[in-house]
Coordinates of C-alpha atoms and ligand atoms in Angstrom, one line a residue:
M1 CA -9.9 -16.0 207.7
R2 CA -10.3 -12.2 208.2
I3 CA -12.9 -11.2 210.7
V4 CA -14.2 -7.6 210.9
T5 CA -16.9 -6.0 213.1
S6 CA -19.9 -4.3 211.7
S7 CA -18.5 -0.8 212.4
Q8 CA -15.2 -1.8 210.8
M9 CA -17.2 -3.1 207.8
K10 CA -18.9 0.3 207.6
Q11 CA -15.5 2.0 207.7
I12 CA -14.2 -0.2 204.9
E13 CA -17.2 0.5 202.7
Q14 CA -16.9 4.2 203.4
R15 CA -13.3 4.1 202.2
A16 CA -14.3 2.1 199.1
D17 CA -17.0 4.7 198.3
Q18 CA -14.5 7.5 198.6
N19 CA -12.1 5.7 196.3
G20 CA -14.6 5.2 193.5
L21 CA -16.2 1.8 194.5
F22 CA -19.6 3.3 195.2
Y23 CA -22.1 1.9 197.7
Y24 CA -24.4 1.1 194.8
D25 CA -21.6 -0.9 193.1
M26 CA -20.9 -2.8 196.2
M27 CA -24.6 -3.8 196.5
E28 CA -24.6 -5.0 193.0
N29 CA -21.4 -7.0 193.6
A30 CA -22.7 -8.5 196.8
G31 CA -26.0 -9.4 195.2
T32 CA -24.2 -10.9 192.2
A33 CA -21.9 -12.9 194.3
A34 CA -24.8 -14.3 196.3
A35 CA -26.9 -15.1 193.2
N36 CA -23.9 -16.9 191.7
S37 CA -23.4 -18.9 194.9
I38 CA -27.0 -19.9 194.9
M39 CA -27.0 -20.8 191.2
S40 CA -23.8 -22.9 191.7
K41 CA -25.8 -25.1 194.1
I42 CA -29.3 -25.1 192.5
S43 CA -30.1 -24.6 188.9
P44 CA -32.4 -21.6 188.9
R45 CA -34.6 -22.4 185.9
D46 CA -38.3 -22.6 186.9
K47 CA -37.3 -22.8 190.6
R48 CA -39.8 -21.0 193.0
V49 CA -37.9 -18.4 194.9
L50 CA -39.0 -16.2 197.8
V51 CA -36.8 -13.3 198.7
Y52 CA -37.6 -11.9 202.2
A53 CA -36.4 -8.4 202.3
G54 CA -36.0 -5.9 205.1
K55 CA -35.9 -2.1 204.6
G56 CA -32.2 -1.6 204.8
N57 CA -29.2 -2.4 202.6
N58 CA -29.4 -6.1 203.3
G59 CA -32.8 -6.0 201.7
G60 CA -31.1 -4.1 198.8
D61 CA -28.8 -7.0 198.3
G62 CA -31.9 -9.2 198.3
F63 CA -33.5 -7.1 195.4
V64 CA -30.3 -7.6 193.4
V65 CA -30.5 -11.4 193.9
A66 CA -34.2 -11.4 193.0
R67 CA -33.5 -9.6 189.8
L68 CA -30.6 -11.9 188.8
L69 CA -32.4 -15.2 189.7
F70 CA -35.4 -14.0 187.7
Q71 CA -33.2 -13.2 184.7
A72 CA -31.8 -16.7 185.0
G73 CA -35.2 -18.3 184.7
A74 CA -36.5 -18.6 188.3
K75 CA -40.0 -17.7 189.4
V76 CA -39.3 -15.0 192.0
K77 CA -41.5 -13.2 194.5
V78 CA -40.2 -10.6 196.9
V79 CA -41.7 -10.4 200.5
L80 CA -41.4 -7.1 202.2
V81 CA -41.0 -7.6 205.9
D82 CA -40.7 -4.1 207.2
G83 CA -42.3 -2.2 204.3
E84 CA -40.7 -0.5 201.4
P85 CA -36.9 0.1 201.5
V86 CA -35.6 3.3 203.1
T87 CA -32.0 3.5 202.0
E88 CA -31.2 5.1 198.6
D89 CA -29.4 2.1 197.0
A90 CA -32.0 -0.4 198.3
A91 CA -34.8 1.8 196.9
A92 CA -33.0 2.1 193.6
N93 CA -32.7 -1.7 193.3
F94 CA -36.3 -2.1 194.4
D95 CA -37.4 0.2 191.6
L96 CA -35.6 -2.0 189.1
L97 CA -37.9 -4.9 189.9
H98 CA -41.0 -3.1 188.8
D99 CA -40.3 -3.7 185.1
L100 CA -39.8 -7.4 185.7
E101 CA -42.4 -10.1 186.4
I102 CA -41.5 -10.2 190.0
G103 CA -44.5 -10.1 192.4
V104 CA -44.1 -8.1 195.5
L105 CA -45.9 -9.1 198.7
D106 CA -46.2 -7.5 202.0
F107 CA -45.6 -10.0 204.8
L108 CA -48.5 -8.9 206.9
N109 CA -51.1 -7.8 204.4
D110 CA -50.6 -10.7 201.9
E111 CA -50.3 -13.5 204.4
P112 CA -52.9 -15.9 202.8
Q113 CA -51.1 -15.6 199.4
L114 CA -47.7 -16.2 201.1
Q115 CA -49.0 -19.3 202.9
V116 CA -49.9 -20.8 199.6
L117 CA -46.5 -19.9 198.1
L118 CA -44.7 -21.4 201.1
R119 CA -46.2 -24.8 200.4
D120 CA -43.9 -25.4 197.4
V121 CA -41.0 -23.0 197.5
D122 CA -37.6 -24.3 196.4
I123 CA -35.3 -21.4 197.5
I124 CA -35.7 -18.8 200.2
V125 CA -33.3 -15.9 200.2
D126 CA -33.1 -14.3 203.7
A127 CA -32.3 -10.5 203.2
I128 CA -34.2 -9.1 206.2
Y129 CA -31.3 -8.0 208.3
G130 CA -27.5 -8.0 208.0
T131 CA -24.9 -6.1 210.0
G132 CA -27.4 -3.4 210.9
F133 CA -29.4 -5.7 213.2
H134 CA -29.3 -5.2 217.0
G135 CA -31.3 -6.5 219.9
A136 CA -34.3 -8.8 219.4
L137 CA -36.5 -9.5 216.5
R138 CA -39.6 -7.3 216.5
K139 CA -43.1 -8.8 216.0
T140 CA -43.3 -8.9 212.2
A141 CA -39.7 -9.9 211.5
R142 CA -40.1 -12.7 214.2
L143 CA -43.1 -14.1 212.4
A144 CA -41.2 -13.8 209.1
A145 CA -38.2 -15.6 210.4
R146 CA -40.5 -18.3 211.8
S147 CA -42.2 -18.7 208.5
I148 CA -38.8 -19.2 206.8
N149 CA -37.7 -21.7 209.4
G150 CA -41.0 -23.6 209.0
A151 CA -40.7 -23.9 205.2
I152 CA -39.2 -26.8 203.4
A153 CA -36.7 -25.0 201.1
A154 CA -33.0 -24.3 200.8
V155 CA -32.4 -21.2 202.9
F156 CA -29.6 -18.7 201.8
S157 CA -28.9 -15.9 204.2
L158 CA -27.2 -12.8 202.8
D159 CA -24.3 -11.7 204.9
L160 CA -25.8 -13.0 208.1
P161 CA -28.9 -15.0 209.2
S162 CA -31.5 -12.4 210.1
G163 CA -31.8 -12.2 213.9
V164 CA -28.1 -12.7 214.9
N165 CA -25.9 -10.0 216.2
S166 CA -22.9 -9.5 213.9
D167 CA -20.4 -8.6 216.5
N168 CA -21.0 -10.8 219.6
G169 CA -22.4 -14.0 218.2
E170 CA -25.7 -13.6 220.1
S171 CA -28.8 -14.9 218.4
D172 CA -32.5 -14.3 218.8
K173 CA -34.2 -17.6 219.5
D174 CA -36.2 -17.2 216.3
A175 CA -33.3 -16.1 214.1
V176 CA -33.3 -17.5 210.6
Q177 CA -31.7 -21.0 210.4
A178 CA -29.8 -20.9 207.1
D179 CA -28.5 -23.7 205.1
F180 CA -25.9 -21.4 203.5
T181 CA -24.7 -17.9 204.5
I182 CA -22.9 -15.8 202.0
A183 CA -20.8 -13.3 204.0
F184 CA -19.7 -10.1 202.1
D185 CA -16.1 -9.2 201.9
S186 CA -15.0 -10.5 205.4
L187 CA -16.4 -12.8 208.0
K188 CA -18.1 -11.2 210.9
P189 CA -17.7 -12.6 214.5
A190 CA -21.2 -14.1 214.3
H191 CA -20.1 -16.5 211.5
L192 CA -17.8 -18.2 214.0
I193 CA -19.1 -17.6 217.5
Y194 CA -21.9 -19.7 218.9
P195 CA -24.9 -19.5 219.1
A196 CA -25.0 -17.4 216.0
A197 CA -22.5 -19.6 214.2
G198 CA -25.0 -22.5 214.6
R199 CA -27.6 -20.4 212.5
C200 CA -25.3 -19.9 209.5
G201 CA -25.2 -23.3 207.9
A202 CA -22.2 -23.5 205.5
V203 CA -20.5 -20.1 205.3
E204 CA -18.9 -18.7 202.2
C205 CA -17.1 -15.4 202.0
A206 CA -17.7 -13.4 198.8
E207 CA -15.6 -10.7 197.3
I208 CA -17.5 -7.4 196.7
G209 CA -14.6 -5.5 195.1
I210 CA -12.8 -4.2 198.3
V211 CA -9.1 -3.6 197.9
P212 CA -7.0 -5.0 200.8
Q213 CA -5.4 -1.6 201.7
W214 CA -8.8 -0.3 202.7
R215 CA -8.8 -2.6 205.6
T216 CA -5.2 -3.4 206.5
D217 CA -4.8 -0.8 209.3
L218 CA -8.0 -1.7 211.2
P219 CA -7.3 -3.2 214.6
R220 CA -7.9 -6.9 214.7
T221 CA -10.1 -7.5 217.7
F222 CA -11.5 -10.9 216.6
L223 CA -8.9 -13.4 215.2
H224 CA -9.5 -16.8 213.7
I225 CA -6.7 -19.1 214.9
T226 CA -4.8 -20.5 212.0
P227 CA -2.1 -23.2 211.8
E228 CA 0.3 -20.4 210.6
M229 CA -0.3 -18.4 213.8
V230 CA 0.2 -21.5 215.9
M231 CA 3.4 -22.6 214.2
E232 CA 4.8 -19.1 214.3
A233 CA 4.4 -19.1 218.1
I234 CA 6.0 -22.5 218.6
P235 CA 9.7 -22.2 217.9
E236 CA 11.6 -25.0 216.2
R237 CA 13.7 -26.9 218.7
P238 CA 17.3 -25.7 218.6
V239 CA 19.9 -28.3 217.7
D240 CA 22.1 -27.7 220.8
S241 CA 19.2 -27.9 223.3
H242 CA 18.8 -29.9 226.5
K243 CA 15.9 -30.6 228.7
G244 CA 16.4 -27.3 230.5
T245 CA 15.8 -25.5 227.3
F246 CA 12.2 -26.6 227.3
G247 CA 11.1 -25.6 230.7
K248 CA 10.0 -27.1 234.0
L249 CA 6.3 -27.5 234.7
L250 CA 5.0 -28.0 238.2
N251 CA 1.6 -29.8 237.9
I252 CA -0.4 -29.8 241.2
S253 CA -3.2 -32.3 240.5
S254 CA -4.8 -35.6 241.5
S255 CA -6.8 -37.0 244.4
L256 CA -8.2 -40.4 245.3
G257 CA -10.7 -41.3 242.6
M258 CA -9.5 -38.7 240.0
T259 CA -6.0 -39.9 239.2
G260 CA -6.8 -40.2 235.5
A261 CA -7.3 -36.4 235.2
A262 CA -3.8 -35.8 236.6
K263 CA -2.3 -38.4 234.3
L264 CA -3.8 -36.9 231.2
S265 CA -2.6 -33.5 232.1
V266 CA 1.0 -34.7 232.6
L267 CA 0.9 -36.5 229.2
G268 CA -0.5 -33.5 227.5
A269 CA 2.3 -31.3 228.8
Q270 CA 4.9 -33.9 227.8
R271 CA 3.5 -34.4 224.3
V272 CA 3.8 -30.7 223.5
G273 CA 7.5 -30.9 224.3
T274 CA 8.0 -29.8 227.9
G275 CA 11.5 -30.4 229.2
L276 CA 10.5 -31.8 232.6
V277 CA 7.1 -32.3 234.2
T278 CA 6.8 -32.7 238.0
L279 CA 3.5 -34.1 239.3
A280 CA 2.8 -32.9 242.8
A281 CA 0.1 -35.2 244.1
P282 CA -1.1 -36.6 247.5
R283 CA 1.7 -38.8 248.6
S284 CA -0.4 -42.0 248.9
L285 CA -1.0 -41.8 245.1
I286 CA 2.5 -41.3 244.0
S287 CA 3.4 -45.0 243.5
L288 CA 0.3 -45.4 241.4
H289 CA 1.2 -42.5 239.2
A290 CA 4.8 -43.5 239.0
A291 CA 3.8 -46.9 237.6
S292 CA 2.5 -45.4 234.4
L293 CA 4.1 -42.0 234.1
T294 CA 7.5 -43.2 233.2
E295 CA 9.0 -39.8 232.1
A296 CA 7.6 -37.6 234.9
V297 CA 9.1 -36.8 238.3
F298 CA 7.1 -36.6 241.5
L299 CA 6.6 -34.4 244.5
P300 CA 4.7 -36.4 247.2
L301 CA 2.5 -33.9 249.0
I302 CA 1.2 -34.0 252.6
E303 CA -2.4 -35.2 252.4
N304 CA -5.5 -35.0 254.6
E305 CA -7.7 -37.8 255.7
A306 CA -9.8 -37.6 252.5
G307 CA -6.7 -38.5 250.5
T308 CA -6.5 -35.0 249.0
V309 CA -3.7 -32.4 249.2
A310 CA -3.5 -30.9 252.7
R311 CA -3.2 -27.2 253.3
T312 CA 0.2 -27.7 255.0
A313 CA 1.5 -28.9 251.6
A314 CA 2.0 -25.2 250.8
V315 CA 5.4 -25.4 252.5
Q316 CA 6.5 -28.0 250.0
L317 CA 5.1 -26.1 247.0
G318 CA 6.7 -22.7 247.8
P319 CA 10.3 -23.6 246.9
K320 CA 9.2 -25.8 244.0
L321 CA 7.3 -22.9 242.5
E322 CA 10.5 -20.8 242.5
Q323 CA 12.2 -23.4 240.3
S324 CA 9.4 -23.9 237.8
S325 CA 8.9 -22.0 234.6
A326 CA 5.1 -22.6 234.7
C327 CA 2.5 -24.1 237.0
L328 CA -0.7 -26.0 236.5
I329 CA -3.2 -26.6 239.3
G330 CA -6.5 -28.3 239.5
C331 CA -6.9 -31.5 237.4
G332 CA -8.7 -34.0 239.6
L333 CA -7.5 -32.0 242.7
S334 CA -10.9 -32.3 244.5
N335 CA -12.7 -29.4 246.1
N336 CA -12.6 -28.9 249.9
D337 CA -11.2 -26.4 252.4
D338 CA -7.7 -27.7 252.1
T339 CA -7.5 -27.7 248.3
A340 CA -9.0 -24.1 248.3
A341 CA -6.3 -23.0 250.7
V342 CA -3.6 -24.6 248.5
V343 CA -5.1 -22.9 245.4
E344 CA -5.1 -19.6 247.1
F345 CA -1.4 -20.1 248.2
V346 CA -0.4 -20.9 244.6
V347 CA -2.3 -18.0 243.1
K348 CA -0.6 -15.6 245.5
N349 CA 2.9 -17.1 245.2
A350 CA 3.4 -18.4 241.7
K351 CA 5.4 -15.7 239.9
C352 CA 5.7 -18.0 236.8
P353 CA 2.7 -18.3 234.4
L354 CA -0.1 -20.2 236.2
L355 CA -2.9 -22.3 234.6
I356 CA -5.9 -22.9 236.8
D357 CA -8.2 -25.7 235.6
A358 CA -11.2 -27.8 236.9
D359 CA -11.1 -28.1 240.7
G360 CA -8.7 -25.1 240.8
I361 CA -11.5 -23.1 239.2
N362 CA -14.1 -24.6 241.6
A363 CA -11.8 -23.5 244.5
L364 CA -11.8 -19.9 243.1
G365 CA -15.6 -19.9 243.4
R366 CA -15.2 -19.6 247.1
N367 CA -13.2 -16.3 246.8
I368 CA -12.8 -15.1 243.3
D369 CA -11.1 -11.9 244.4
I370 CA -7.8 -13.8 245.1
L371 CA -7.4 -13.5 241.3
S372 CA -6.7 -9.8 241.8
E373 CA -3.7 -10.8 244.1
A374 CA -2.1 -13.2 241.6
A375 CA 1.7 -13.0 241.7
G376 CA 2.1 -13.8 238.0
P377 CA 0.1 -14.1 234.7
V378 CA -2.9 -16.4 234.9
V379 CA -4.8 -18.6 232.4
L380 CA -8.2 -20.1 233.2
T381 CA -9.6 -23.0 231.3
P382 CA -13.2 -23.5 232.5
H383 CA -15.9 -25.4 230.8
P384 CA -19.2 -23.5 230.6
A385 CA -20.7 -25.0 233.8
E386 CA -17.5 -24.1 235.8
L387 CA -17.5 -20.6 234.4
A388 CA -21.2 -20.2 235.1
R389 CA -20.6 -21.2 238.7
L390 CA -17.7 -18.8 239.0
L391 CA -19.7 -15.9 237.6
N392 CA -22.9 -16.9 239.5
V393 CA -25.0 -17.0 236.3
E394 CA -27.0 -19.7 234.6
T395 CA -25.1 -21.8 232.1
E396 CA -27.7 -21.1 229.5
D397 CA -27.3 -17.3 230.0
L398 CA -23.6 -17.6 229.8
L399 CA -23.7 -19.6 226.5
A400 CA -26.1 -17.1 225.0
H401 CA -23.7 -14.2 225.7
R402 CA -20.2 -15.6 225.5
V403 CA -18.4 -12.5 224.3
K404 CA -20.1 -10.2 226.9
Y405 CA -19.2 -12.4 229.9
G406 CA -15.9 -13.7 228.6
R407 CA -14.5 -10.4 227.7
A408 CA -15.6 -8.6 230.9
F409 CA -14.1 -11.4 233.0
A410 CA -10.7 -11.5 231.3
Q411 CA -10.5 -7.7 231.5
K412 CA -11.6 -7.5 235.1
Y413 CA -9.0 -10.0 236.4
N414 CA -6.4 -9.2 233.8
L415 CA -6.0 -12.8 232.7
T416 CA -6.4 -15.1 229.7
L417 CA -9.7 -16.9 229.6
V418 CA -10.2 -20.1 227.6
F419 CA -13.9 -20.4 227.2
K420 CA -14.3 -24.0 226.1
G421 CA -17.1 -25.3 223.9
A422 CA -17.9 -25.6 220.2
H423 CA -15.5 -23.0 218.7
T424 CA -13.6 -22.3 221.9
L425 CA -12.9 -18.6 222.5
V426 CA -9.7 -17.4 224.0
F427 CA -10.2 -14.0 225.6
A428 CA -7.0 -11.9 226.0
P429 CA -6.7 -9.5 229.0
D430 CA -7.1 -6.7 226.4
E431 CA -10.1 -6.7 224.0
R432 CA -9.0 -9.4 221.7
V433 CA -10.8 -12.6 221.1
F434 CA -9.2 -15.6 219.4
I435 CA -11.7 -18.0 217.9
N436 CA -10.7 -21.7 217.4
T437 CA -12.6 -23.8 214.9
T438 CA -10.7 -27.1 215.2
G439 CA -12.1 -29.9 217.3
N440 CA -15.3 -32.0 217.2
N441 CA -17.9 -33.5 219.5
G442 CA -15.7 -36.6 220.1
L443 CA -14.0 -34.3 222.6
A444 CA -17.1 -34.2 224.7
K445 CA -15.8 -36.8 227.1
G446 CA -14.2 -36.8 230.6
G447 CA -10.4 -36.2 230.3
S448 CA -10.4 -33.9 227.2
G449 CA -10.1 -30.8 229.4
D450 CA -7.3 -32.3 231.5
L451 CA -5.4 -33.0 228.3
L452 CA -5.9 -29.5 227.1
A453 CA -4.8 -27.9 230.4
G454 CA -1.6 -30.0 230.3
M455 CA -0.9 -28.9 226.8
I456 CA -1.4 -25.2 227.4
A457 CA 0.6 -25.4 230.6
G458 CA 3.4 -27.3 228.9
L459 CA 3.7 -24.6 226.2
M460 CA 3.8 -21.9 228.9
A461 CA 6.6 -23.8 230.6
Q462 CA 8.6 -23.6 227.4
G463 CA 8.5 -19.8 227.6
I464 CA 5.7 -19.2 225.1
P465 CA 3.6 -16.3 226.5
P466 CA 0.4 -17.4 228.2
L467 CA -2.0 -15.9 225.6
Q468 CA -0.1 -17.5 222.7
S469 CA 0.1 -20.8 224.7
A470 CA -3.7 -20.8 225.1
M471 CA -4.2 -20.0 221.5
C472 CA -1.8 -22.8 220.3
G473 CA -3.1 -25.3 222.9
V474 CA -6.7 -25.0 221.8
W475 CA -5.8 -25.2 218.1
L476 CA -3.5 -28.2 218.5
H477 CA -5.9 -30.1 220.8
G478 CA -8.8 -29.6 218.3
A479 CA -6.7 -30.4 215.3
A480 CA -5.3 -33.6 216.8
A481 CA -8.9 -34.5 217.8
D482 CA -10.0 -34.0 214.3
R483 CA -7.4 -36.4 213.0
C484 CA -8.3 -38.8 215.8
A485 CA -11.9 -38.8 214.8
D486 CA -11.0 -39.6 211.3
R487 CA -9.0 -42.6 212.6
L488 CA -11.2 -43.9 215.4
S489 CA -14.6 -42.1 215.0
K490 CA -16.0 -39.4 217.2
T491 CA -17.9 -41.9 219.2
A492 CA -15.1 -44.2 220.1
M493 CA -12.1 -41.9 220.3
L494 CA -10.7 -41.2 223.8
P495 CA -8.7 -38.2 225.0
S496 CA -5.7 -40.4 225.5
D497 CA -5.9 -41.5 221.8
I498 CA -5.5 -37.8 220.8
L499 CA -1.9 -37.9 222.0
T500 CA -0.9 -40.1 219.0
D501 CA -2.4 -37.7 216.6
L502 CA -0.7 -34.8 218.2
C503 CA 2.6 -36.5 217.3
G504 CA 1.5 -36.7 213.7
L505 CA 0.6 -33.0 213.7
F506 CA 4.0 -32.0 215.0
R507 CA 5.7 -34.2 212.5
E508 CA 3.8 -32.6 209.7
Y509 CA 4.8 -29.1 210.8
N510 CA 8.4 -30.1 211.5
R511 CA 8.4 -29.4 215.2
Ligands
NAX1 N1 -23.1 -0.3 203.4 C1 -22.9 -0.7 202.2 O1 -22.7 0.0 201.3 C2 -23.2 -2.1 201.8 C3 -24.0 -2.9 202.6 N2 -24.3 -4.1 202.3 C4 -25.4 -4.8 203.0 O2 -26.0 -4.0 203.9 C5 -26.1 -4.6 205.2 C6 -26.1 -3.6 206.2 O3 -27.1 -2.7 205.9 P1 -27.8 -1.7 206.9 O4 -26.8 -1.0 207.6 O5 -28.8 -0.9 206.1 O6 -28.6 -2.6 207.9 P2 -29.5 -3.9 207.7 O7 -30.0 -4.0 206.4 O8 -28.7 -5.0 208.2 O9 -30.6 -3.6 208.8 C7 -31.7 -2.8 208.3 C8 -32.4 -1.9 209.3 O10 -32.8 -2.7 210.4 C9 -32.9 -1.8 211.5 N3 -32.9 -2.7 212.8 C10 -31.8 -3.0 213.5 N4 -32.2 -3.8 214.5 C11 -33.5 -4.0 214.4 C12 -34.4 -4.7 215.1 N5 -34.1 -5.4 216.2 N6 -35.7 -4.7 214.7 C13 -36.1 -4.0 213.6 N7 -35.2 -3.3 212.9 C14 -33.9 -3.3 213.3 C15 -31.7 -1.0 211.4 O11 -31.9 0.3 212.0 C16 -31.6 -0.8 209.9 O12 -32.2 0.4 209.4 C17 -24.9 -5.6 205.2 O13 -25.1 -6.7 206.1 C18 -24.9 -6.0 203.7 O14 -25.8 -7.1 203.5 C19 -23.9 -4.7 201.0 O15 -24.9 -4.3 200.1 C20 -22.6 -4.1 200.5 C21 -22.6 -2.7 200.6
K2 K1 -29.8 -11.7 206.1

């Protein structure tokens, strides 16, 4: 699905206006599409409707909806939140209401009357703010949003729930909680990025008359990951191939007590088609791993007294890195001075693409600046708590400002950042953000991240560039998890079960 920022949307509308689709017409089209969407869900006749309108063009859309629902038989009242409209088209549409039996209330001055109406309202149309909103809700709009959220009614937000930022997915804590959001022309980042995405309810995208060529040349900074993008990045396997064709992954993982993490990461890499996976693990654990990882090969590493990789293992890893097409470090590796030294060695010496996960990320927390000395391209796959530790911020703050923190981090260290969570975000070293909407909360279990790390690393080992590997990995992982949930339930499914569904996915796409 197409995603545009608020300034791009303004540009598109400007071009439309210059080409004869005037602002006024677009407002009529937007309001008509929204009214039709509402009426397709709830028969309007005799329904009690409150349209909360701001003073900008989002409010103007609201006036169009008010008029159309009234004409279809609803009992409509308009609630002005910031006073009378200030834009030309919104004012024109406001004027059209005067000849109709549509009561107009002022949110502050007519509060007692509004309280009565709110007791038995059927539909609330939220047209306070759209793409023009920035920062925090001010006093009156905050009270208005709270009154919407406190009412028992179906809430339809026009373009965006009021109180969310269109471009970065941030949300005021009192932003409108919609049941449905009708986006105009294109999705905006907020429709897909949390926490704003969580305010939207079900999202529909409505045509307002824009012609594709008015938007084709705009740079795509936010991209929704689609199966087509994924399958285009993963080549079909050539007929005359051999295991060397599909790369060699060096996976430096495992420690006493966390062997499962290493195992899942190996299986993840194998199931995305990697030619050969070498598990480099503390030597006392090799026989245990060898008993279940039939298709892997092993590099027994020098270990310390704690049963974790010793810093002296660097001498073993150096030559192996030279022979590998990608490296993964960190799944169940443990976090101590020795593992930190090994992580530092690998970051500074891996010329092939390197994925750092879990304890590898924790090790970076000791000296994050070694990332600036990376010998090759780096992908990081932290979960929110790991990233928060790394950035030295509170997890809550990080989750509220995902785009701000994620983008700055990926750019500063010139790496690909996989920001895991509901709708995982993949930040490219440039400005781009890839948004993944596959996956479900059945993935919220130990082992999911290890599987994902192995999958992305396995794709990198096959020569798929790191950014594309991350994008493909998160989509495949989530899509397989969705199938798995259908088969086994979100509650009972395990990360290892997802591997079976991954096979089904590849079969379906002929890979
Ligand atoms: N530009 C156009 O021609 C079209 C715009 N459309 C609608 O217009 C919307 C954008 O309209 P606008 O650009 O007028 O903006 P909005 O209607 O989204 O915002 C209204 C006003 O709120 C102000 N504002 C921003 N942050 C605020 C805050 N924290 N507290 C209080 N006020 C704040 C802004 O300065 C702006 O004047 C779209 O989301 C869409 O719904 C549609 O009608 C289609 C056509
Ligand atoms: K709105």
